[in-house]
CSV table of C-alpha atoms and ligand atoms in Angstrom, one decimal:
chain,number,residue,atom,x,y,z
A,1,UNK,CA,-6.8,314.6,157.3
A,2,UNK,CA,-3.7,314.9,159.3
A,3,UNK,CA,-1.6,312.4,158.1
A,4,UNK,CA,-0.5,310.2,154.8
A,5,UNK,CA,-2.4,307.1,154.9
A,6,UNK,CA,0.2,305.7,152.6
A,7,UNK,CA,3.3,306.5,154.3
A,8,UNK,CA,2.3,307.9,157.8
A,9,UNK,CA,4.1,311.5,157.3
A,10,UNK,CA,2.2,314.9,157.7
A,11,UNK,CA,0.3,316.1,155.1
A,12,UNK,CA,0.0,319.6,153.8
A,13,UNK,CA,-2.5,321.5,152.0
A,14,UNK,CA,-1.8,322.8,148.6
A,15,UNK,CA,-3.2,322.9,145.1
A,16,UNK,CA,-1.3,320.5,143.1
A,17,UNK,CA,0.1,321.2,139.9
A,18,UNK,CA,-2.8,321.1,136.9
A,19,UNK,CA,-5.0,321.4,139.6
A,20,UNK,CA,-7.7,323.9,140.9
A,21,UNK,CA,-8.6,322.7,144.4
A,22,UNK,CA,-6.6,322.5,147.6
A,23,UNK,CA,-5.6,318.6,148.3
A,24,UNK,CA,-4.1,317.0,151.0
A,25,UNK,CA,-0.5,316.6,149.6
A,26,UNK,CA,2.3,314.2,151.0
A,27,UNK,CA,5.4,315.8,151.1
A,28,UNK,CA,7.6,313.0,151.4
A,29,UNK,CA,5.7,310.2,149.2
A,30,UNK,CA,4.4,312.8,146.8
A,31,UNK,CA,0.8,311.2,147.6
A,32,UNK,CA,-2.4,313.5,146.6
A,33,UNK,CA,-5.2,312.2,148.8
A,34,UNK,CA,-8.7,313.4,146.9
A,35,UNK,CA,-12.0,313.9,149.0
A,36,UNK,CA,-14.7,313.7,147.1
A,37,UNK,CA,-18.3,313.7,147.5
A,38,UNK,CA,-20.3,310.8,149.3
A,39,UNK,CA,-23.2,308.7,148.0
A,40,UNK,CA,-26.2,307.9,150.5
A,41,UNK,CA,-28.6,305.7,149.1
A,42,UNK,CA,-31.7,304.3,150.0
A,43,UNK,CA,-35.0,303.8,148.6
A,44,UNK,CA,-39.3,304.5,149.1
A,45,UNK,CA,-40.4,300.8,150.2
A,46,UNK,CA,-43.9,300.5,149.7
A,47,UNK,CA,-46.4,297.5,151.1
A,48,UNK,CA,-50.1,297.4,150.6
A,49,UNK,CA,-50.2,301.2,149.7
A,50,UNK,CA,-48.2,302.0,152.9
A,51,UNK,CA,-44.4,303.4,152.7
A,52,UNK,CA,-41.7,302.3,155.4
A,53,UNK,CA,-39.9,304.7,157.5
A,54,UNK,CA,-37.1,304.2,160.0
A,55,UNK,CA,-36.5,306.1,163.6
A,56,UNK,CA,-33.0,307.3,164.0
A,57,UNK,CA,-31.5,305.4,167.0
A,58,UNK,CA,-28.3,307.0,165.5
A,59,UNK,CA,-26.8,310.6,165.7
A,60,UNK,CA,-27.3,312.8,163.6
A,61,UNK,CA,-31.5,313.5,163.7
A,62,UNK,CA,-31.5,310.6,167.0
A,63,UNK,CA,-35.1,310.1,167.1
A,64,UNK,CA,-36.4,311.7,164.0
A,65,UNK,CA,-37.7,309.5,160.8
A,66,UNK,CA,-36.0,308.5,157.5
A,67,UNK,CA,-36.3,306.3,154.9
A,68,UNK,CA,-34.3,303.7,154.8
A,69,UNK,CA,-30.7,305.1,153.6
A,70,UNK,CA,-27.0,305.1,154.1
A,71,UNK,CA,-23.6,305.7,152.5
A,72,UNK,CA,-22.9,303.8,149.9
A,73,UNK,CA,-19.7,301.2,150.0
A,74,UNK,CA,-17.1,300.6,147.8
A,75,UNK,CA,-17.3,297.8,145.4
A,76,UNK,CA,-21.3,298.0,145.3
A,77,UNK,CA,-24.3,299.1,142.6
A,78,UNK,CA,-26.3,301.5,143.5
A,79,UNK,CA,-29.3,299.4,143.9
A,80,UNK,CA,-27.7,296.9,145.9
A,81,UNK,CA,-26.6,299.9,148.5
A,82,UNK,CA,-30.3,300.7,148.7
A,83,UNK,CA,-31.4,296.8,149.5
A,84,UNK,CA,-28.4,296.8,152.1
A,85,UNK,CA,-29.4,299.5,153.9
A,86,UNK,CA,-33.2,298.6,153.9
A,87,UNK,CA,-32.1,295.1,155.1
A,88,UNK,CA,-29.6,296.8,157.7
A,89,UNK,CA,-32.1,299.2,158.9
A,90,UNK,CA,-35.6,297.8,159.1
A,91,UNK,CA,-34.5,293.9,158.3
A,92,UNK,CA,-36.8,294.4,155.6
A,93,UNK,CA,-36.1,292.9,151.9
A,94,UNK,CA,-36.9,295.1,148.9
A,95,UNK,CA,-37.3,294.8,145.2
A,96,UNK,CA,-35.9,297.9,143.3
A,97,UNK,CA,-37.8,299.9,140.5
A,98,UNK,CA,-36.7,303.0,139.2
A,99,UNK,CA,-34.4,305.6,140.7
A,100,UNK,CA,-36.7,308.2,141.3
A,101,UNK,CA,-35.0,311.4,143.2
A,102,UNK,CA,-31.7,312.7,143.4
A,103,UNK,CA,-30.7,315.3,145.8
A,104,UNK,CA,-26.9,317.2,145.6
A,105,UNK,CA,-26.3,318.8,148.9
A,106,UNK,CA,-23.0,321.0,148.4
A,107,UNK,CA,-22.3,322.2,151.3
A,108,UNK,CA,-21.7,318.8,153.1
A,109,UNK,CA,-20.7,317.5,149.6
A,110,UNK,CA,-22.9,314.5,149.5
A,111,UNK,CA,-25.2,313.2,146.9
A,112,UNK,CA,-28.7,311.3,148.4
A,113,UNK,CA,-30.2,309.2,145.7
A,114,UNK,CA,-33.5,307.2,146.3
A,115,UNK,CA,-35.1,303.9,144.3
A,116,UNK,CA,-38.9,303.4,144.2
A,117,UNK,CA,-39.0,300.0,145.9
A,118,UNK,CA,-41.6,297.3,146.9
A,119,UNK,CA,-41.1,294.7,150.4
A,120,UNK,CA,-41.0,291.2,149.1
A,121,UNK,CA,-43.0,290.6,152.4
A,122,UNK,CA,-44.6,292.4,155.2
A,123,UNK,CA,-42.0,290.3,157.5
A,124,UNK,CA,-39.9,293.5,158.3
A,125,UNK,CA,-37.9,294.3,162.0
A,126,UNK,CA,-35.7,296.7,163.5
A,127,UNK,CA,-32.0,296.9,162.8
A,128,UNK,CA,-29.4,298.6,165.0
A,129,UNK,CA,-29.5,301.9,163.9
A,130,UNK,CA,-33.5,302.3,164.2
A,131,UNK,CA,-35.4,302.3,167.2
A,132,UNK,CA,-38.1,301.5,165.5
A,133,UNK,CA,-39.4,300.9,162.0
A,134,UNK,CA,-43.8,301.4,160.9
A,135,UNK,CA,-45.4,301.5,157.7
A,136,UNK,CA,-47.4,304.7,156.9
A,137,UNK,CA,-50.2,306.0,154.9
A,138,UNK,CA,-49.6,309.0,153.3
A,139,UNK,CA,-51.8,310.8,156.0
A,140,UNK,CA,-49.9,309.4,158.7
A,141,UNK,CA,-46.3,310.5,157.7
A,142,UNK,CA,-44.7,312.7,160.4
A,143,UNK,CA,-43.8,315.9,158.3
A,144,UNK,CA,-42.4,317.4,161.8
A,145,UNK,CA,-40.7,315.0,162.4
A,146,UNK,CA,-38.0,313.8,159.4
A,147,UNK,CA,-35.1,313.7,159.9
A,148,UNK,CA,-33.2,314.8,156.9
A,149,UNK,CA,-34.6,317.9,154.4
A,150,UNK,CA,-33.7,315.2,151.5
A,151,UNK,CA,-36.1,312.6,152.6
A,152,UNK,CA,-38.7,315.2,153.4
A,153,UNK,CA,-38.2,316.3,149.3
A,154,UNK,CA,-38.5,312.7,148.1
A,155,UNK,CA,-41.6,312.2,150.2
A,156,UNK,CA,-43.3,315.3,148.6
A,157,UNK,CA,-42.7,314.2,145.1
A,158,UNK,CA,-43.7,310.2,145.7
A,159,UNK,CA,-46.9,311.0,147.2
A,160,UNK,CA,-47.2,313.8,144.6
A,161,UNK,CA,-46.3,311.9,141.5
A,162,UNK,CA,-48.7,309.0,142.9
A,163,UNK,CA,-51.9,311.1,143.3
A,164,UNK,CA,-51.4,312.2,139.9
A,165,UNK,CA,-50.6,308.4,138.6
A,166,UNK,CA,-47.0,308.1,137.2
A,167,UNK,CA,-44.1,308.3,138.7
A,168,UNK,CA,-41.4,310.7,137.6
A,169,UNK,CA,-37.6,311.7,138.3
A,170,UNK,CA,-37.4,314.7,140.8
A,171,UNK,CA,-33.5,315.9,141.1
A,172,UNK,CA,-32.8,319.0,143.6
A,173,UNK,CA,-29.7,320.8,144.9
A,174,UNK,CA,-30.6,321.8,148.6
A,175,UNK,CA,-29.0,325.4,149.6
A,176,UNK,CA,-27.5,325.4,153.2
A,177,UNK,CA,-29.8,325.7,156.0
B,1,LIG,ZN1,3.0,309.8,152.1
């Protein structure tokens, strides 16, 4: 951040007083603007024993699959960022069940959090950030060929928990590549 998205002047970088991290501080407004971590959300849609997965017609991972998952927005639940990015990405509607992974990754600071889920119906399509969207058996998911090491992790631990019969929560802090 360059400049003060409250009064337009150049910010500088300091640790405000009381505090222990550098912020971007205003000089002349006396405005501390606070990064934070970001939420992405999505969920493990299944239909007839098969789970949905998205191809990235989007950079990062172009090309690669995901589950259906994006950053949250302000002034949304949780659940409902999950059923707006399944709807967003694969047209598809969802119900939500339980949250059932949570992944910190610190060194981008984000936070990737994923429902179980169900399709209401099988009439699912492709949004505009997939260039295509399939349902697959467990045997057919392409391990290779995720995009993102968090999805991979929830994968593992759905398919896991569901051989053995109950679902579980599965949190994990990934270390940097
Ligand atoms: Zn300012």
């Amino acid at each position: 951040m360059n400049y003060c998205t409250r009064c337009g002047a150049k910010v500088v970088l300091r640790i405000p007083e009381g505090d222990s991290h550098l912020r971007h501080v205003c000089p002349q407004c006396g405005e501390i603007h606070y990064l934070n971590p970001k939420l992405v959300i999505g969920c493990v849609a299944e239909w007839d024993g098969r789970v949905l997965l998205c191809r990235r017609a989007i950079e990062p991972r172009y090309g690669l699959w995901t589950l259906p998952a994006g950053f949250m927005e302000n002034g949304e639940s949780t659940a409902q960022a999950a059923m707006r990015e399944t709807v967003e990405e694969a047209c598809a509607r969802v119900g939500i069940e339980r949250l059932f992974a949570l992944v910190s990754i610190p060194h981008i600071s984000q936070v990737h959090l994923f429902y179980r889920a169900r399709l209401l119906d099988a009439d699912f399509g492709v949004g505009e950030e997939s260039l295509e969207t399939t349902l697959f058996e467990e045997r057919e998911i392409p391990w290779e060929r995720l995009a993102f090491r968090s999805v991979a992790f929830c994968l593992e631990a759905y398919f896991r928990d569901r051989r053995a019969g109950a679902f579980g929560f599965h949190e994990s802090t990934l270390p940097p590549p």
